[in-house]
mmCIF file of C-alpha atoms and ligand atoms in Angstrom:
data_model
loop_
_atom_site.group_PDB
_atom_site.id
_atom_site.type_symbol
_atom_site.label_atom_id
_atom_site.label_comp_id
_atom_site.label_asym_id
_atom_site.label_seq_id
_atom_site.Cartn_x
_atom_site.Cartn_y
_atom_site.Cartn_z
ATOM 1 C CA MET Z 1197 52.693 10.093 39.571
ATOM 2 C CA ARG Z 1198 50.893 7.657 41.807
ATOM 3 C CA LEU Z 1199 48.641 6.057 39.181
ATOM 4 C CA SER Z 1200 50.800 6.184 36.082
ATOM 5 C CA ASN Z 1201 49.174 4.358 33.153
ATOM 6 C CA LYS Z 1202 46.507 2.765 35.334
ATOM 7 C CA ILE Z 1203 43.180 2.203 33.597
ATOM 8 C CA THR Z 1204 40.528 3.255 36.116
ATOM 9 C CA LEU Z 1205 36.743 2.992 35.948
ATOM 10 C CA ILE Z 1206 34.710 5.164 38.326
ATOM 11 C CA THR Z 1207 30.939 4.734 38.454
ATOM 12 C CA GLY Z 1208 28.834 7.826 39.151
ATOM 13 C CA SER Z 1209 31.719 10.174 38.370
ATOM 14 C CA GLY Z 1210 29.601 12.917 36.824
ATOM 15 C CA SER Z 1211 29.156 14.530 40.235
ATOM 16 C CA GLY Z 1212 30.381 14.853 43.813
ATOM 17 C CA ILE Z 1213 32.928 12.389 45.184
ATOM 18 C CA GLY Z 1214 33.196 10.413 41.940
ATOM 19 C CA LYS Z 1215 33.955 13.544 39.941
ATOM 20 C CA SER Z 1216 36.618 14.779 42.375
ATOM 21 C CA THR Z 1217 38.193 11.332 42.352
ATOM 22 C CA ALA Z 1218 38.174 11.224 38.542
ATOM 23 C CA LEU Z 1219 40.006 14.573 38.375
ATOM 24 C CA ARG Z 1220 42.463 13.433 41.053
ATOM 25 C CA PHE Z 1221 43.178 10.050 39.461
ATOM 26 C CA ALA Z 1222 43.795 11.760 36.111
ATOM 27 C CA LYS Z 1223 46.238 14.235 37.707
ATOM 28 C CA GLU Z 1224 48.133 11.230 39.056
ATOM 29 C CA GLY Z 1225 48.568 9.759 35.577
ATOM 30 C CA ALA Z 1226 45.553 7.436 35.349
ATOM 31 C CA VAL Z 1227 43.366 7.006 32.299
ATOM 32 C CA VAL Z 1228 39.865 7.577 33.678
ATOM 33 C CA VAL Z 1229 36.717 5.952 32.369
ATOM 34 C CA VAL Z 1230 33.968 8.227 33.604
ATOM 35 C CA ASN Z 1231 30.649 6.452 34.052
ATOM 36 C CA ASP Z 1232 27.339 8.067 34.956
ATOM 37 C CA LEU Z 1233 23.659 7.925 34.130
ATOM 38 C CA ASN Z 1234 23.792 11.652 33.560
ATOM 39 C CA GLU Z 1235 25.459 12.132 30.181
ATOM 40 C CA GLU Z 1236 25.885 15.903 30.436
ATOM 41 C CA ASN Z 1237 27.619 15.715 33.821
ATOM 42 C CA GLY Z 1238 29.765 12.743 32.791
ATOM 43 C CA LYS Z 1239 30.963 14.531 29.664
ATOM 44 C CA GLN Z 1240 31.673 17.628 31.746
ATOM 45 C CA THR Z 1241 33.982 15.561 33.988
ATOM 46 C CA VAL Z 1242 35.804 14.288 30.888
ATOM 47 C CA GLN Z 1243 36.116 17.854 29.578
ATOM 48 C CA GLU Z 1244 37.622 19.046 32.860
ATOM 49 C CA ILE Z 1245 40.112 16.163 32.854
ATOM 50 C CA ASN Z 1246 41.089 16.960 29.276
ATOM 51 C CA ASN Z 1247 41.460 20.649 30.189
ATOM 52 C CA GLN Z 1248 43.967 19.721 32.886
ATOM 53 C CA GLY Z 1249 45.908 17.614 30.340
ATOM 54 C CA GLY Z 1250 44.592 14.201 31.388
ATOM 55 C CA GLU Z 1251 43.049 11.309 29.468
ATOM 56 C CA ALA Z 1252 39.430 10.269 29.982
ATOM 57 C CA ILE Z 1253 36.433 8.855 28.166
ATOM 58 C CA PHE Z 1254 32.755 8.866 29.100
ATOM 59 C CA VAL Z 1255 30.711 5.661 29.092
ATOM 60 C CA MET Z 1256 27.044 6.009 29.894
ATOM 61 C CA ALA Z 1257 25.639 3.007 31.746
ATOM 62 C CA ASP Z 1258 23.081 2.333 34.427
ATOM 63 C CA VAL Z 1259 24.911 0.351 37.117
ATOM 64 C CA THR Z 1260 21.686 -1.529 37.906
ATOM 65 C CA ASP Z 1261 21.313 -2.916 34.397
ATOM 66 C CA PRO Z 1262 23.332 -6.077 33.594
ATOM 67 C CA GLU Z 1263 23.447 -5.529 29.822
ATOM 68 C CA SER Z 1264 24.415 -1.912 30.157
ATOM 69 C CA VAL Z 1265 27.214 -2.725 32.635
ATOM 70 C CA GLN Z 1266 28.491 -5.664 30.572
ATOM 71 C CA GLN Z 1267 28.624 -3.404 27.516
ATOM 72 C CA MET Z 1268 30.473 -0.711 29.473
ATOM 73 C CA VAL Z 1269 33.137 -3.178 30.631
ATOM 74 C CA ALA Z 1270 33.439 -4.598 27.095
ATOM 75 C CA ASN Z 1271 33.971 -1.045 25.744
ATOM 76 C CA VAL Z 1272 36.750 -0.358 28.236
ATOM 77 C CA ILE Z 1273 38.448 -3.678 27.527
ATOM 78 C CA SER Z 1274 38.276 -3.140 23.760
ATOM 79 C CA SER Z 1275 39.690 0.408 24.130
ATOM 80 C CA TYR Z 1276 42.376 -0.218 26.755
ATOM 81 C CA GLY Z 1277 42.730 -4.003 27.165
ATOM 82 C CA ARG Z 1278 42.354 -4.005 30.951
ATOM 83 C CA ILE Z 1279 40.855 -2.381 34.035
ATOM 84 C CA ASP Z 1280 43.377 -1.833 36.843
ATOM 85 C CA VAL Z 1281 41.110 0.001 39.276
ATOM 86 C CA LEU Z 1282 37.334 -0.190 39.645
ATOM 87 C CA PHE Z 1283 35.747 2.347 41.983
ATOM 88 C CA ASN Z 1284 32.112 1.391 42.667
ATOM 89 C CA ASN Z 1285 31.000 4.855 43.726
ATOM 90 C CA ALA Z 1286 27.524 5.487 42.217
ATOM 91 C CA GLY Z 1287 24.817 5.711 44.838
ATOM 92 C CA ILE Z 1288 21.583 7.374 45.883
ATOM 93 C CA SER Z 1289 20.114 8.365 49.245
ATOM 94 C CA ASN Z 1290 16.855 7.706 51.017
ATOM 95 C CA VAL Z 1291 15.497 9.381 54.129
ATOM 96 C CA GLY Z 1292 13.107 7.780 56.584
ATOM 97 C CA ALA Z 1293 12.593 5.328 59.407
ATOM 98 C CA LEU Z 1294 11.813 1.812 58.185
ATOM 99 C CA HIS Z 1295 7.988 2.084 58.378
ATOM 100 C CA GLU Z 1296 8.153 5.223 56.249
ATOM 101 C CA VAL Z 1297 10.092 3.629 53.392
ATOM 102 C CA GLU Z 1298 7.849 2.623 50.486
ATOM 103 C CA PRO Z 1299 8.557 -0.758 48.847
ATOM 104 C CA ASP Z 1300 9.485 0.842 45.515
ATOM 105 C CA ALA Z 1301 11.976 3.178 47.176
ATOM 106 C CA TRP Z 1302 13.450 0.223 49.095
ATOM 107 C CA ASP Z 1303 13.926 -1.761 45.886
ATOM 108 C CA LYS Z 1304 15.387 1.233 44.088
ATOM 109 C CA ILE Z 1305 18.066 2.023 46.670
ATOM 110 C CA MET Z 1306 18.980 -1.648 47.087
ATOM 111 C CA SER Z 1307 19.336 -1.820 43.341
ATOM 112 C CA VAL Z 1308 21.546 1.257 42.835
ATOM 113 C CA ASN Z 1309 23.671 0.963 45.984
ATOM 114 C CA VAL Z 1310 24.118 -2.824 46.210
ATOM 115 C CA LYS Z 1311 23.402 -4.323 42.787
ATOM 116 C CA GLY Z 1312 25.304 -1.310 41.450
ATOM 117 C CA VAL Z 1313 28.410 -2.653 43.208
ATOM 118 C CA TYR Z 1314 27.748 -6.296 42.324
ATOM 119 C CA LEU Z 1315 27.302 -5.834 38.559
ATOM 120 C CA PRO Z 1316 30.380 -3.732 37.656
ATOM 121 C CA SER Z 1317 32.460 -6.041 39.885
ATOM 122 C CA LYS Z 1318 30.975 -9.197 38.363
ATOM 123 C CA TYR Z 1319 31.811 -8.164 34.824
ATOM 124 C CA THR Z 1320 35.230 -6.624 35.603
ATOM 125 C CA LEU Z 1321 36.601 -9.385 37.832
ATOM 126 C CA PRO Z 1322 37.180 -12.029 35.136
ATOM 127 C CA PHE Z 1323 39.563 -9.607 33.357
ATOM 128 C CA MET Z 1324 41.378 -8.814 36.604
ATOM 129 C CA MET Z 1325 41.569 -12.536 37.474
ATOM 130 C CA GLU Z 1326 43.051 -13.326 34.092
ATOM 131 C CA ARG Z 1327 45.804 -10.736 34.636
ATOM 132 C CA GLN Z 1328 46.210 -11.649 38.331
ATOM 133 C CA SER Z 1329 46.042 -7.976 39.184
ATOM 134 C CA GLY Z 1330 43.511 -5.338 40.177
ATOM 135 C CA THR Z 1331 42.070 -3.109 42.859
ATOM 136 C CA ILE Z 1332 38.413 -2.581 43.679
ATOM 137 C CA ILE Z 1333 37.124 0.197 45.915
ATOM 138 C CA ASN Z 1334 33.534 -0.071 47.132
ATOM 139 C CA MET Z 1335 31.645 2.949 48.415
ATOM 140 C CA SER Z 1336 30.146 2.201 51.807
ATOM 141 C CA SER Z 1337 29.415 4.873 54.444
ATOM 142 C CA CYS Z 1338 29.690 5.558 58.165
ATOM 143 C CA ALA Z 1339 26.002 4.676 58.166
ATOM 144 C CA ALA Z 1340 27.138 1.038 57.861
ATOM 145 C CA GLU Z 1341 28.728 1.235 61.313
ATOM 146 C CA MET Z 1342 26.334 3.320 63.386
ATOM 147 C CA GLY Z 1343 22.634 3.741 64.040
ATOM 148 C CA LEU Z 1344 21.930 6.891 62.081
ATOM 149 C CA ALA Z 1345 18.427 8.362 62.475
ATOM 150 C CA GLN Z 1346 16.101 8.279 59.470
ATOM 151 C CA ARG Z 1347 18.411 6.226 57.259
ATOM 152 C CA ALA Z 1348 17.005 2.688 57.490
ATOM 153 C CA ALA Z 1349 17.202 1.787 53.808
ATOM 154 C CA TYR Z 1350 20.400 3.725 53.087
ATOM 155 C CA SER Z 1351 22.234 2.175 56.062
ATOM 156 C CA THR Z 1352 21.096 -1.281 54.984
ATOM 157 C CA THR Z 1353 22.667 -0.804 51.567
ATOM 158 C CA LYS Z 1354 25.942 0.507 52.940
ATOM 159 C CA GLY Z 1355 26.162 -2.316 55.497
ATOM 160 C CA ALA Z 1356 25.646 -4.768 52.643
ATOM 161 C CA VAL Z 1357 28.450 -3.138 50.649
ATOM 162 C CA LEU Z 1358 30.821 -3.451 53.610
ATOM 163 C CA ALA Z 1359 29.972 -7.154 54.074
ATOM 164 C CA LEU Z 1360 30.300 -7.729 50.329
ATOM 165 C CA THR Z 1361 33.723 -6.057 50.345
ATOM 166 C CA LYS Z 1362 35.027 -8.529 52.927
ATOM 167 C CA ALA Z 1363 33.521 -11.529 51.129
ATOM 168 C CA MET Z 1364 34.949 -10.390 47.798
ATOM 169 C CA GLN Z 1365 38.390 -9.877 49.298
ATOM 170 C CA VAL Z 1366 38.569 -13.466 50.520
ATOM 171 C CA ASP Z 1367 37.517 -14.894 47.166
ATOM 172 C CA TYR Z 1368 39.821 -12.757 45.035
ATOM 173 C CA ALA Z 1369 42.946 -12.500 47.215
ATOM 174 C CA PRO Z 1370 44.366 -15.592 45.447
ATOM 175 C CA TYR Z 1371 44.203 -13.598 42.208
ATOM 176 C CA ASN Z 1372 46.220 -10.716 43.659
ATOM 177 C CA ILE Z 1373 43.121 -8.509 43.650
ATOM 178 C CA ARG Z 1374 42.547 -6.143 46.563
ATOM 179 C CA VAL Z 1375 39.045 -5.063 47.607
ATOM 180 C CA ASN Z 1376 38.566 -2.279 50.170
ATOM 181 C CA ALA Z 1377 35.724 -0.018 51.252
ATOM 182 C CA LEU Z 1378 35.456 3.708 51.830
ATOM 183 C CA LEU Z 1379 33.299 4.949 54.710
ATOM 184 C CA PRO Z 1380 32.786 8.700 54.414
ATOM 185 C CA GLY Z 1381 30.946 10.818 56.949
ATOM 186 C CA THR Z 1382 28.989 13.847 55.752
ATOM 187 C CA ILE Z 1383 30.594 15.215 52.612
ATOM 188 C CA MET Z 1384 29.243 18.359 50.952
ATOM 189 C CA THR Z 1385 28.112 17.159 47.521
ATOM 190 C CA PRO Z 1386 24.898 17.624 45.473
ATOM 191 C CA PHE Z 1387 23.702 14.403 47.157
ATOM 192 C CA VAL Z 1388 23.858 15.990 50.629
ATOM 193 C CA GLU Z 1389 22.724 19.431 49.449
ATOM 194 C CA ASN Z 1390 19.536 17.900 47.958
ATOM 195 C CA TYR Z 1391 18.926 15.882 51.082
ATOM 196 C CA LEU Z 1392 19.290 18.977 53.294
ATOM 197 C CA LYS Z 1393 16.960 21.040 51.094
ATOM 198 C CA SER Z 1394 14.296 18.343 50.910
ATOM 199 C CA SER Z 1395 14.435 17.263 54.570
ATOM 200 C CA TYR Z 1396 14.823 20.497 56.542
ATOM 201 C CA ASP Z 1397 13.118 23.888 56.569
ATOM 202 C CA ASN Z 1398 16.422 25.386 57.627
ATOM 203 C CA PRO Z 1399 19.384 23.616 55.959
ATOM 204 C CA GLU Z 1400 21.953 25.774 57.816
ATOM 205 C CA GLU Z 1401 20.565 24.636 61.159
ATOM 206 C CA ALA Z 1402 20.706 21.028 59.902
ATOM 207 C CA ILE Z 1403 24.384 21.453 58.999
ATOM 208 C CA GLY Z 1404 24.989 22.661 62.558
ATOM 209 C CA LYS Z 1405 23.315 19.505 63.910
ATOM 210 C CA ILE Z 1406 25.379 17.274 61.640
ATOM 211 C CA LYS Z 1407 28.555 18.929 62.918
ATOM 212 C CA THR Z 1408 27.650 18.088 66.521
ATOM 213 C CA ARG Z 1409 27.844 14.363 65.770
ATOM 214 C CA GLN Z 1410 31.442 14.620 64.524
ATOM 215 C CA LEU Z 1411 34.700 15.847 66.088
ATOM 216 C CA SER Z 1412 35.784 18.070 63.208
ATOM 217 C CA GLY Z 1413 34.267 21.536 63.053
ATOM 218 C CA GLU Z 1414 33.890 21.232 59.290
ATOM 219 C CA LEU Z 1415 32.017 18.983 56.918
ATOM 220 C CA GLY Z 1416 34.076 16.850 54.569
ATOM 221 C CA THR Z 1417 34.768 17.804 50.972
ATOM 222 C CA PRO Z 1418 34.724 15.527 47.914
ATOM 223 C CA ASP Z 1419 38.511 16.011 47.756
ATOM 224 C CA ASP Z 1420 38.898 14.512 51.240
ATOM 225 C CA VAL Z 1421 37.342 11.293 49.951
ATOM 226 C CA ALA Z 1422 39.221 11.472 46.635
ATOM 227 C CA SER Z 1423 42.501 11.478 48.612
ATOM 228 C CA ALA Z 1424 41.489 8.287 50.391
ATOM 229 C CA ALA Z 1425 40.352 6.692 47.120
ATOM 230 C CA LEU Z 1426 43.707 7.589 45.571
ATOM 231 C CA PHE Z 1427 45.518 5.848 48.416
ATOM 232 C CA LEU Z 1428 43.358 2.715 48.046
ATOM 233 C CA ALA Z 1429 43.806 2.729 44.267
ATOM 234 C CA SER Z 1430 47.590 3.071 44.436
ATOM 235 C CA ASP Z 1431 50.191 0.491 45.371
ATOM 236 C CA GLU Z 1432 50.838 2.501 48.556
ATOM 237 C CA SER Z 1433 47.920 0.594 50.110
ATOM 238 C CA ARG Z 1434 49.202 -2.801 48.927
ATOM 239 C CA PHE Z 1435 48.885 -4.289 52.430
ATOM 240 C CA MET Z 1436 45.241 -3.183 52.864
ATOM 241 C CA MET Z 1437 42.821 -5.982 52.074
ATOM 242 C CA GLY Z 1438 39.106 -6.106 52.863
ATOM 243 C CA SER Z 1439 39.471 -2.993 55.040
ATOM 244 C CA PRO Z 1440 37.048 -0.196 55.823
ATOM 245 C CA LEU Z 1441 38.725 3.210 55.454
ATOM 246 C CA TYR Z 1442 36.909 5.932 57.423
ATOM 247 C CA VAL Z 1443 36.887 9.516 56.138
ATOM 248 C CA ASP Z 1444 34.448 10.959 58.604
ATOM 249 C CA GLY Z 1445 35.820 13.809 60.755
ATOM 250 C CA GLY Z 1446 35.547 11.567 63.808
ATOM 251 C CA VAL Z 1447 31.919 10.443 63.563
ATOM 252 C CA VAL Z 1448 32.338 6.729 64.142
ATOM 253 C CA PHE Z 1449 35.167 6.586 66.656
ATOM 254 C CA GLY Z 1450 34.844 9.974 68.341
ATOM 255 C CA LYS Z 1451 32.281 11.379 70.703
ATOM 256 C CA ASN Z 1452 31.810 15.036 71.558
ATOM 257 C CA ALA Z 1453 31.600 15.567 75.323
HETATM 258 P P1 NAD Y 500 26.268 12.588 43.949
HETATM 259 O O1 NAD Y 500 24.790 12.530 43.888
HETATM 260 O O2 NAD Y 500 26.945 13.914 43.898
HETATM 261 O O3 NAD Y 500 26.902 11.622 42.836
HETATM 262 C C1 NAD Y 500 26.393 10.346 42.584
HETATM 263 C C2 NAD Y 500 26.451 10.101 41.091
HETATM 264 O O4 NAD Y 500 25.984 8.763 40.847
HETATM 265 C C3 NAD Y 500 25.546 11.042 40.283
HETATM 266 O O5 NAD Y 500 26.298 11.667 39.257
HETATM 267 C C4 NAD Y 500 24.484 10.122 39.709
HETATM 268 O O6 NAD Y 500 24.021 10.528 38.425
HETATM 269 C C5 NAD Y 500 25.217 8.796 39.654
HETATM 270 N N1 NAD Y 500 24.297 7.663 39.604
HETATM 271 C C6 NAD Y 500 23.183 7.484 40.349
HETATM 272 N N2 NAD Y 500 22.563 6.355 39.977
HETATM 273 C C7 NAD Y 500 23.304 5.802 39.000
HETATM 274 C C8 NAD Y 500 23.166 4.632 38.211
HETATM 275 N N3 NAD Y 500 22.117 3.805 38.372
HETATM 276 N N4 NAD Y 500 24.116 4.342 37.280
HETATM 277 C C9 NAD Y 500 25.178 5.191 37.101
HETATM 278 N N5 NAD Y 500 25.343 6.334 37.819
HETATM 279 C C10 NAD Y 500 24.411 6.625 38.755
HETATM 280 O O7 NAD Y 500 26.653 11.833 45.321
HETATM 281 P P2 NAD Y 500 27.999 11.753 46.203
HETATM 282 O O8 NAD Y 500 27.719 12.445 47.480
HETATM 283 O O9 NAD Y 500 29.184 12.107 45.408
HETATM 284 O O10 NAD Y 500 27.968 10.193 46.547
HETATM 285 C C11 NAD Y 500 28.781 9.247 45.876
HETATM 286 C C12 NAD Y 500 28.778 7.988 46.720
HETATM 287 O O11 NAD Y 500 29.290 8.279 48.025
HETATM 288 C C13 NAD Y 500 27.395 7.361 46.945
HETATM 289 O O12 NAD Y 500 27.505 5.948 46.879
HETATM 290 C C14 NAD Y 500 27.050 7.798 48.356
HETATM 291 O O13 NAD Y 500 26.160 6.894 48.983
HETATM 292 C C15 NAD Y 500 28.409 7.757 48.999
HETATM 293 N N6 NAD Y 500 28.503 8.555 50.209
HETATM 294 C C16 NAD Y 500 28.273 9.894 50.172
HETATM 295 C C17 NAD Y 500 28.372 10.622 51.347
HETATM 296 C C18 NAD Y 500 28.126 12.102 51.387
HETATM 297 O O14 NAD Y 500 27.989 12.643 52.504
HETATM 298 N N7 NAD Y 500 28.054 12.780 50.264
HETATM 299 C C19 NAD Y 500 28.688 9.973 52.559
HETATM 300 C C20 NAD Y 500 28.937 8.613 52.545
HETATM 301 C C21 NAD Y 500 28.847 7.895 51.355
#
């Protein structure tokens, strides 16, 4: 088992990539703390982990709320005494060129996608520093590395997460804490399904367009990203520090002729 006895906290693991990663981590021997704003979905993830013989608990917290996040971390520490792996996965999307983004929507996505990485890290790090051990995975996106149409606010948040990852790594390397980022391409999750439905009259045609900007003929699955998260969470990636890990079917570094 690749994560035997590791205590792992995954934000936004009631759905999509976070949920797949929670199930995967549990299969590899981790205790999984499932966090989400959506209680029903979070508890469903826990149920599925329990059904496959794994150990998990649900902690509801809004990653944008300092008190809520502090309480979540305190709960995990009082139950398990430590957090070995923090996966800052929770996030939301926003579609539009910059002049189309309303100020409230800008603040909201900055809050969930950036503050939502800052707060769980802020309150978890002192416990990792004390033990001189820990791994943090931050969810960025290919949108951090390329000019993607109609994603001004979203790309801004994911670029910030990538920069934050590098800054964090430098500060916490002396404590034997690794901090890396995941950069997925288009992964079929409720997040992308909702975006396709709300942005296109013909979602199938939109999927075809998305495929033309990548080298793979298929869209990614949540499991593809869970595999990469598992690698970053495990000691197998012990020499990766402050790195972006792309899981994108060839979007960033490939170009279709
Ligand atoms: P998803 O919508 O399926 O899951 C996101 C989860 O985060 C949901 O369960 C939601 O309830 C939760 N969440 C939202 N706001 C929260 C908050 N304030 N506090 C706690 N939980 C909250 O989305 P997904 O596709 O699995 O995306 C997960 C992450 O991966 C996001 O950060 C997203 O930006 C990133 N990402 C996704 C893709 C993709 O194509 N799906 C690509 C690149 C990056």
